[in-house]
XYZ file of C-alpha atoms in Angstrom:
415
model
C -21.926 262.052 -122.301
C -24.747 264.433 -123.035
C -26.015 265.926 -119.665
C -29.957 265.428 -119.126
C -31.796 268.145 -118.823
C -33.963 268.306 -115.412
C -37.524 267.895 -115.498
C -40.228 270.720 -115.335
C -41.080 271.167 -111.771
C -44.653 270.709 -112.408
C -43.555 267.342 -113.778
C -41.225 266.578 -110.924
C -44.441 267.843 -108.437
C -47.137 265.321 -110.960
C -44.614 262.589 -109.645
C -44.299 263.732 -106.203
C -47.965 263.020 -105.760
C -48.250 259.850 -107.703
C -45.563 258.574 -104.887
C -48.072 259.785 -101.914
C -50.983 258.918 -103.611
C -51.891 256.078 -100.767
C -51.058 259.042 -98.276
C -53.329 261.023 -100.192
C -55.779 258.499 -100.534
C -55.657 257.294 -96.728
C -55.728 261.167 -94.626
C -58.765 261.839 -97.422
C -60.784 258.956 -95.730
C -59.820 259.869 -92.740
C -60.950 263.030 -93.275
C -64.386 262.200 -94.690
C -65.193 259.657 -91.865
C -64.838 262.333 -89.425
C -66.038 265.191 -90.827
C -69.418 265.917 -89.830
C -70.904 267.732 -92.530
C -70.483 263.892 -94.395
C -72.907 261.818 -92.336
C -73.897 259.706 -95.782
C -70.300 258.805 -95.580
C -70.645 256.508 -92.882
C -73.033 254.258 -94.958
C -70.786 253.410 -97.851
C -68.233 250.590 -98.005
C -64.360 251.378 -98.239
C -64.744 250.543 -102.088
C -67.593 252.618 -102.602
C -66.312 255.493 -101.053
C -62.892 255.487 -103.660
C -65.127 255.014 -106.321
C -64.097 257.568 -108.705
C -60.911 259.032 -106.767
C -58.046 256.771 -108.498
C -59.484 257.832 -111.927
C -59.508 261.932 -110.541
C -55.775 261.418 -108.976
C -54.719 260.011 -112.164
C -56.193 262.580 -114.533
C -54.923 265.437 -111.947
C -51.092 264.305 -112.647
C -51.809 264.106 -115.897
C -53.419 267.685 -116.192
C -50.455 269.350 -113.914
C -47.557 267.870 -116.465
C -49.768 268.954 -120.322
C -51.736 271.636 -118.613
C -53.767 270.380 -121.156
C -57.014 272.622 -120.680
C -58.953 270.390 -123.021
C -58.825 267.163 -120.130
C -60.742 269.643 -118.061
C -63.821 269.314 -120.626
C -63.082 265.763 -121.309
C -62.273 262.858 -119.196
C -62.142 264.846 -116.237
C -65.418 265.840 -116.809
C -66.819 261.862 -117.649
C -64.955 260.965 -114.231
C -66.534 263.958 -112.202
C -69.701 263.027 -113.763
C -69.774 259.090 -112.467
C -68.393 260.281 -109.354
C -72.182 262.352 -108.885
C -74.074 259.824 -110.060
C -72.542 257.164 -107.715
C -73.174 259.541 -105.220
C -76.601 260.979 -105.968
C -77.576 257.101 -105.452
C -75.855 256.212 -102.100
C -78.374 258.896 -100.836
C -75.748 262.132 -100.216
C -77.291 265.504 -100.042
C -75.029 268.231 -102.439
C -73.797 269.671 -99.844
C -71.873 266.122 -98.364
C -70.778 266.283 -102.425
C -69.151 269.380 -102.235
C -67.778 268.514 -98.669
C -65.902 265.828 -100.082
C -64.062 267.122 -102.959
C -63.161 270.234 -101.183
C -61.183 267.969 -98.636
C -59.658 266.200 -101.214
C -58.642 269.498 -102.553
C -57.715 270.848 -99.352
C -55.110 268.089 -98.555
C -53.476 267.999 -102.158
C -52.714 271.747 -102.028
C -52.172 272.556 -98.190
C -50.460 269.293 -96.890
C -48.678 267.944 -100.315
C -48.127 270.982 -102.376
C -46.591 272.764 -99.519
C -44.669 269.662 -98.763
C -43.320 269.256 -102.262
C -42.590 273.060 -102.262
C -40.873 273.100 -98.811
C -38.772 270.528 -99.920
C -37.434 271.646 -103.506
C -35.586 275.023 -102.936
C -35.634 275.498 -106.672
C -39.607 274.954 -106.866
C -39.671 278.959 -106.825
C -42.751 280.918 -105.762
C -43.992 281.647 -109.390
C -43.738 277.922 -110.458
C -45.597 276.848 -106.550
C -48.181 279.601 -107.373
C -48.987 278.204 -110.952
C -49.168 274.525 -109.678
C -51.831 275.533 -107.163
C -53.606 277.890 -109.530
C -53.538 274.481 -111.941
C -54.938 272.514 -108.877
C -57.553 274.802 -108.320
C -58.717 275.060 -111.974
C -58.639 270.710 -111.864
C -60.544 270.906 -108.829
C -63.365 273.573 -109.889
C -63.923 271.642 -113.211
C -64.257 267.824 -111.521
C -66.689 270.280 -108.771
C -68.453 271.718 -111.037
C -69.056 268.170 -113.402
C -69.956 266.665 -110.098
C -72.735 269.172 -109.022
C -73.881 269.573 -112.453
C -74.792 265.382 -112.954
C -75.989 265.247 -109.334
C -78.289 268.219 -110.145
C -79.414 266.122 -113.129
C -80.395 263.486 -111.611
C -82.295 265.194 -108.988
C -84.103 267.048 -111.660
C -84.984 263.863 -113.514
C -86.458 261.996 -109.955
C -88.211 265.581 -109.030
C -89.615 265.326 -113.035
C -90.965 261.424 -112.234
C -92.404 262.400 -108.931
C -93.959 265.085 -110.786
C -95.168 263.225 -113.176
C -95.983 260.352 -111.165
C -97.875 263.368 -108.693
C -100.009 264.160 -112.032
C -100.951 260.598 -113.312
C -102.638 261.141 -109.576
C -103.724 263.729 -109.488
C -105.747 262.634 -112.693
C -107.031 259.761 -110.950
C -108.670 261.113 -108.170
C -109.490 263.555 -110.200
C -111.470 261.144 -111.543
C -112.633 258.896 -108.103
C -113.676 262.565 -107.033
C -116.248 262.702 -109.548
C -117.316 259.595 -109.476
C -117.625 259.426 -105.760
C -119.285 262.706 -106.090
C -121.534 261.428 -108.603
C -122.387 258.112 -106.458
C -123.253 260.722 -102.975
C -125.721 262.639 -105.028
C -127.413 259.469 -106.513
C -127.397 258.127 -103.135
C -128.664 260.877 -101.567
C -130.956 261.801 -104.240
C -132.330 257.866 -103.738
C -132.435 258.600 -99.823
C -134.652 261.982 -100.179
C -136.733 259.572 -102.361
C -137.478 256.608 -100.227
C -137.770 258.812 -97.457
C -140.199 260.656 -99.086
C -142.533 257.726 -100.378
C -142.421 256.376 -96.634
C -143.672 259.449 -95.571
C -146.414 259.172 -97.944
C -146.935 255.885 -96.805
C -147.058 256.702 -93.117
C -149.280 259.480 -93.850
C -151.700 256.855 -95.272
C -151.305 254.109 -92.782
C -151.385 256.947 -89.515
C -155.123 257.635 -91.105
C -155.742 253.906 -91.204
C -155.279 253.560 -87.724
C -156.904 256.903 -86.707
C -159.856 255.400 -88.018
C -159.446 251.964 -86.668
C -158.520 253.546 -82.832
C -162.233 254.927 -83.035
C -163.673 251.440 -83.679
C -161.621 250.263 -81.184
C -160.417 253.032 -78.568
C -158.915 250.351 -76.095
C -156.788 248.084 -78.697
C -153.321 247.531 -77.352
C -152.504 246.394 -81.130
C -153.592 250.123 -82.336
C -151.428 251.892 -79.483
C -148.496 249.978 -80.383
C -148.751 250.255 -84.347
C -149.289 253.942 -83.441
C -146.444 254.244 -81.591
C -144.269 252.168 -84.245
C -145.442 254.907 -86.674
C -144.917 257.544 -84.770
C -140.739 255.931 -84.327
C -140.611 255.452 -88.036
C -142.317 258.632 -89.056
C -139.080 260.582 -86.718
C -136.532 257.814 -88.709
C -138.088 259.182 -92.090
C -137.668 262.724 -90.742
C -134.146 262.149 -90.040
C -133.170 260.676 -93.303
C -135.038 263.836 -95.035
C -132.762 266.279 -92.654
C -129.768 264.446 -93.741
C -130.327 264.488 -97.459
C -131.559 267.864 -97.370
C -127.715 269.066 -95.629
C -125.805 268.358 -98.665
C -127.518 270.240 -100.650
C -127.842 273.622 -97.750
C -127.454 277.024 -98.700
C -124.987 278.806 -96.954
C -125.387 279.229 -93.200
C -128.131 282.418 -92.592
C -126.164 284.523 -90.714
C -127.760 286.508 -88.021
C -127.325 288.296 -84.396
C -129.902 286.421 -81.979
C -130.340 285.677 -78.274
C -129.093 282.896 -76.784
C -131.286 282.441 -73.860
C -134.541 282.362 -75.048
C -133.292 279.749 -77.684
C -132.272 277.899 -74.694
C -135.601 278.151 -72.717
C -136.920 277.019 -76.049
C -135.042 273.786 -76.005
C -135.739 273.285 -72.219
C -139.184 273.578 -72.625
C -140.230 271.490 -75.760
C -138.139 268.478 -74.978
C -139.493 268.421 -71.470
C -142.365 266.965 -71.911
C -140.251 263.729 -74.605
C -138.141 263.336 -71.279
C -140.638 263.113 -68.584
C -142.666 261.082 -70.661
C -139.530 258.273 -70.200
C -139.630 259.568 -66.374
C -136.197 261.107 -66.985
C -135.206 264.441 -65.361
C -134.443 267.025 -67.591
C -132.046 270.031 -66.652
C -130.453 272.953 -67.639
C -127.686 275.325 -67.057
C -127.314 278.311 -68.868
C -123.659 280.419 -68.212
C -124.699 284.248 -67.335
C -121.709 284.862 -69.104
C -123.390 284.231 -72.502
C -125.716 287.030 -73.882
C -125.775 287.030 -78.166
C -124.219 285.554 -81.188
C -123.588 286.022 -84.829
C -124.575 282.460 -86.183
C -127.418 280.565 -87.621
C -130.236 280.379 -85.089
C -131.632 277.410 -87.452
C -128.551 275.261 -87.483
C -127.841 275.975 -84.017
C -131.006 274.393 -82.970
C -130.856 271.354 -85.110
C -127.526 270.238 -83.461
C -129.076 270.666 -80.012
C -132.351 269.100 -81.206
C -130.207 266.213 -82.299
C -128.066 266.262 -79.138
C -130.790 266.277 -77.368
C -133.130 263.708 -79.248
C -130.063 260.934 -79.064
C -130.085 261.615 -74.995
C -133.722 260.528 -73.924
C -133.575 258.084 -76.855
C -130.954 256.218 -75.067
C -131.131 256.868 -71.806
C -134.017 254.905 -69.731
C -133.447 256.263 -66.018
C -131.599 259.443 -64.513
C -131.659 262.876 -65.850
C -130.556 264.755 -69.095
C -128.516 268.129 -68.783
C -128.227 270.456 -71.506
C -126.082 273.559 -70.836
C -124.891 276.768 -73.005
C -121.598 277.537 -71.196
C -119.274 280.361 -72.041
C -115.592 279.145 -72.938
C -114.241 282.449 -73.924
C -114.740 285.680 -75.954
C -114.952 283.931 -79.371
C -116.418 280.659 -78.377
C -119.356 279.188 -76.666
C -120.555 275.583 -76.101
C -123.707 273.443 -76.133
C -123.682 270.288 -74.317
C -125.380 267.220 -73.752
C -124.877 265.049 -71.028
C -126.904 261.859 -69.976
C -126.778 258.926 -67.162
C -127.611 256.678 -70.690
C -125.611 253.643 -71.588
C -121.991 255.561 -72.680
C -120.052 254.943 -75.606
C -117.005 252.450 -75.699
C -113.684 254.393 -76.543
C -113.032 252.259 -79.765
C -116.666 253.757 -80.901
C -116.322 256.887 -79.997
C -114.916 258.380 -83.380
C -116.899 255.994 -85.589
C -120.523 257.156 -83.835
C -119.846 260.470 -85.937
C -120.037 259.113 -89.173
C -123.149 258.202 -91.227
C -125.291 254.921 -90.790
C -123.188 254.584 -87.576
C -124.018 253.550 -84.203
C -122.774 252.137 -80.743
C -121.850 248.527 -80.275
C -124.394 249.021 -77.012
C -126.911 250.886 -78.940
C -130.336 249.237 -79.122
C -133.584 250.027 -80.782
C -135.070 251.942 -83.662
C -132.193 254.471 -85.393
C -130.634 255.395 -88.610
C -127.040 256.832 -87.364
C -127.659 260.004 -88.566
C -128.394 261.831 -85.787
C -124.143 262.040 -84.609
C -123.319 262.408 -88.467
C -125.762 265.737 -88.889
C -124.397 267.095 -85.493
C -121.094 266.932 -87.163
C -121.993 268.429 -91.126
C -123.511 271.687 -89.068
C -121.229 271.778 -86.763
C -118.514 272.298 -89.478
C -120.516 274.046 -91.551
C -120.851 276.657 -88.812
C -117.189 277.149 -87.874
C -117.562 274.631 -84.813
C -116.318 271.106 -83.521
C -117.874 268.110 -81.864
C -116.349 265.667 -79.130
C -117.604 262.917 -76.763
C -116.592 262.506 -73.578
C -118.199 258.957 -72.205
C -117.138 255.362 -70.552
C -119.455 252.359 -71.473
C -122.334 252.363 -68.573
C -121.420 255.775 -67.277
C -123.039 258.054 -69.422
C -121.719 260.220 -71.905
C -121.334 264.112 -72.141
C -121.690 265.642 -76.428
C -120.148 268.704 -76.524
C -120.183 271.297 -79.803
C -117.979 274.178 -79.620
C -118.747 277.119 -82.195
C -117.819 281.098 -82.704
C -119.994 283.852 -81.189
C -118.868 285.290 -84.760
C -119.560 282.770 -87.681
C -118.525 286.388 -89.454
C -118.443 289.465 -88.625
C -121.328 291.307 -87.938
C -122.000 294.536 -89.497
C -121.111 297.467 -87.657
C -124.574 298.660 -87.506
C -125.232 295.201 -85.737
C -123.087 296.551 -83.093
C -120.972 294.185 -80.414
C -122.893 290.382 -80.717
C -120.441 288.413 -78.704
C -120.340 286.908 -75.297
C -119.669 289.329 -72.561
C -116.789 287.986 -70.117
């Protein structure tokens, strides 16, 4: 009888594996499950996690008996290709990818190579090194198919989001404009009415002028007087308003603090003590001269001010300048008024808003303008009240809106 030749050895190793493949199979889950640079491996099913790994073991034995280079551009390739797109939709990050198929790679060659090797005396060195060389090449190609489809589909979900991020984009876009478009026309109809009341007030205040001389002691004349006088400040407030979105640039200059403080102290005095409220202030020695717009900078205390003996019928009003450090300042307002709830306390800032408790003539401006020229000088605004105790406003803005000149020499506070 003829004798049979023996088989290659990279045959006799392509069967060696096929008999541990469930050896193979079981230490790679094992290994996956624990390793911690594969967290997403913990969410998949037992069946989910073999996906593709019969198919890659089979083609593997396959490639190590042909060496057929072509498998590593064909169905290797289709196999390594499902086996990133099953994962790129479980959720794994590349990096858990390549984690995986490097153990896999790691236990064929170190445990079961080396075990087939160890084993078969006439598995020489040069045949061992071109089995793992083999291996390696198998292993790089499925690697490389793998990262190549899972990079795909990334790029295709980053292109959707992009687009998606344009079609957007284009829309508000769009809502920008249009809301832009619907704040000038309302504001544009605001400084309108606004200015036809004032006409109208003009007229009607001259009316009763020249009925109060007919009848100097008519309660009826003293109260529409003082009604006009209420809705002639509303009218001024809705002109202020209109007139902010539309403000040049802050006018940038060095001026004294304190005398713009006296200033306050002095013209609102006689508004407070007309109510038979005290009115107080506090001015931080601290504080000498800033770089800011001595306009704006009145207007929010005017306002602060204005909303304090509006709404406060007994105690005392405080308005202090305090120093907070060398590049800020604050003015604040404090009152024994009504308070603010908490829940109101952010809404009270924005236009045609007021207090649950507030009562009486007022457009909700007054908070809403404190808080357009406080930003458009650099500053903040905050409230800090409790309903029925009172409530302290409190702007905080730079002794240097910008920098002065250097002929304007040092402006800020002086600690």
């Amino acid at each position: 009888m003829k004798a049979v030749p023996p088989k290659p050895a990279l045959a006799r190793l392509a069967e060696y594996l096929e008999s541990q493949r469930k050896a193979i199979t079981q230490q790679w889950l094992d290994a996956v499950l624990a390793d911690a640079q594969t967290e997403a491996s913990n969410l998949l099913t037992h069946r989910q996690l073999l996906d593709r790994l019969p198919n890659l073991f089979d083609e593997l034995c396959r490639f190590l008996r042909g060496r057929d280079a072509a498998r590593l551009t064909g169905v290797v390739n289709d196999d390594a290709r499902e086996h990133g797109h099953d994962r790129w939709e479980h959720g794994y990050q590349i990096e858990e990818l390549l984690r995986e198929l490097h153990l896999l790679r790691r236990i064929v060659l170190s445990t079961f190579v080396t075990a087939f090797a160890d084993a078969n005396k006439d598995f020489r060195r040069a045949a061992e090194t071109t089995a793992r060389n083999l291996v390696e090449d198998f292993f790089s190609a499925a690697i490389l198919s793998s990262v190549r489809q899972f990079l795909t589909e990334q790029q295709e979900q980053i292109a959707d989001y992009a687009g998606r991020l344009e079609t957007s984009n284009r829309q508000l876009e769009i809502n920008n404009g249009q809301l832009k478009e619907i704040a000038a026309s309302r504001t544009q109809l605001t400084r309108t009415v606004a200015h036809e009341l004032r006409n109208f007030l003009h007229v009607f205040s001259t009316a009763l002028l020249a009925l109060q001389k007919q009848a100097p002691q008519s309660d009826l004349v003293e109260i529409a007087q003082r009604q006009t006088a209420d809705m002639g400040a509303l009218v001024d407030q809705l002109l202020e308003y209109s007139a902010l979105s539309r403000a040049p640039s802050p006018a940038v200059d060095r001026f004294e603090l304190r005398p713009l403080f006296d200033e306050l102290v002095e013209s609102f005095a006689p508004v407070a003590h007309s109510k038979r409220l005290g009115l107080r202030g506090e001015f931080d020695p601290r504080l000498s001269s800033v770089f800011n717009d001595r306009l704006k900078v009145r207007q929010i205390a005017t306002n602060l001010l204005s909303n304090a003996v509006k709404y406060t019928e007994s105690g005392d009003v405080l308005l202090t300048f305090s120093f907070v450090d060398q590049d800020r300042w604050t003015i604040a307002v404090s009152d024994t008024g009504i308070g603010v709830a908490r829940e109101d306390q952010e809404r009270i800032f924005e236009e045609w808003e007021r207090g649950a408790e507030t009562a009486g003539p007022g457009t909700g401006l007054g908070l809403a303008i404190v808080k357009e020229l406080a930003a458009q000088l650099g500053g903040v605004v905050r409230v800090i009240s409790k309903t029925g105790s009172g409530s302290r406003f409190e702007v905080v803005l730079p002794v240097w809106l910008r920098e002065p000149p250097d002929d304007q020499g040092q402006t800020g506070s002086k600690g």
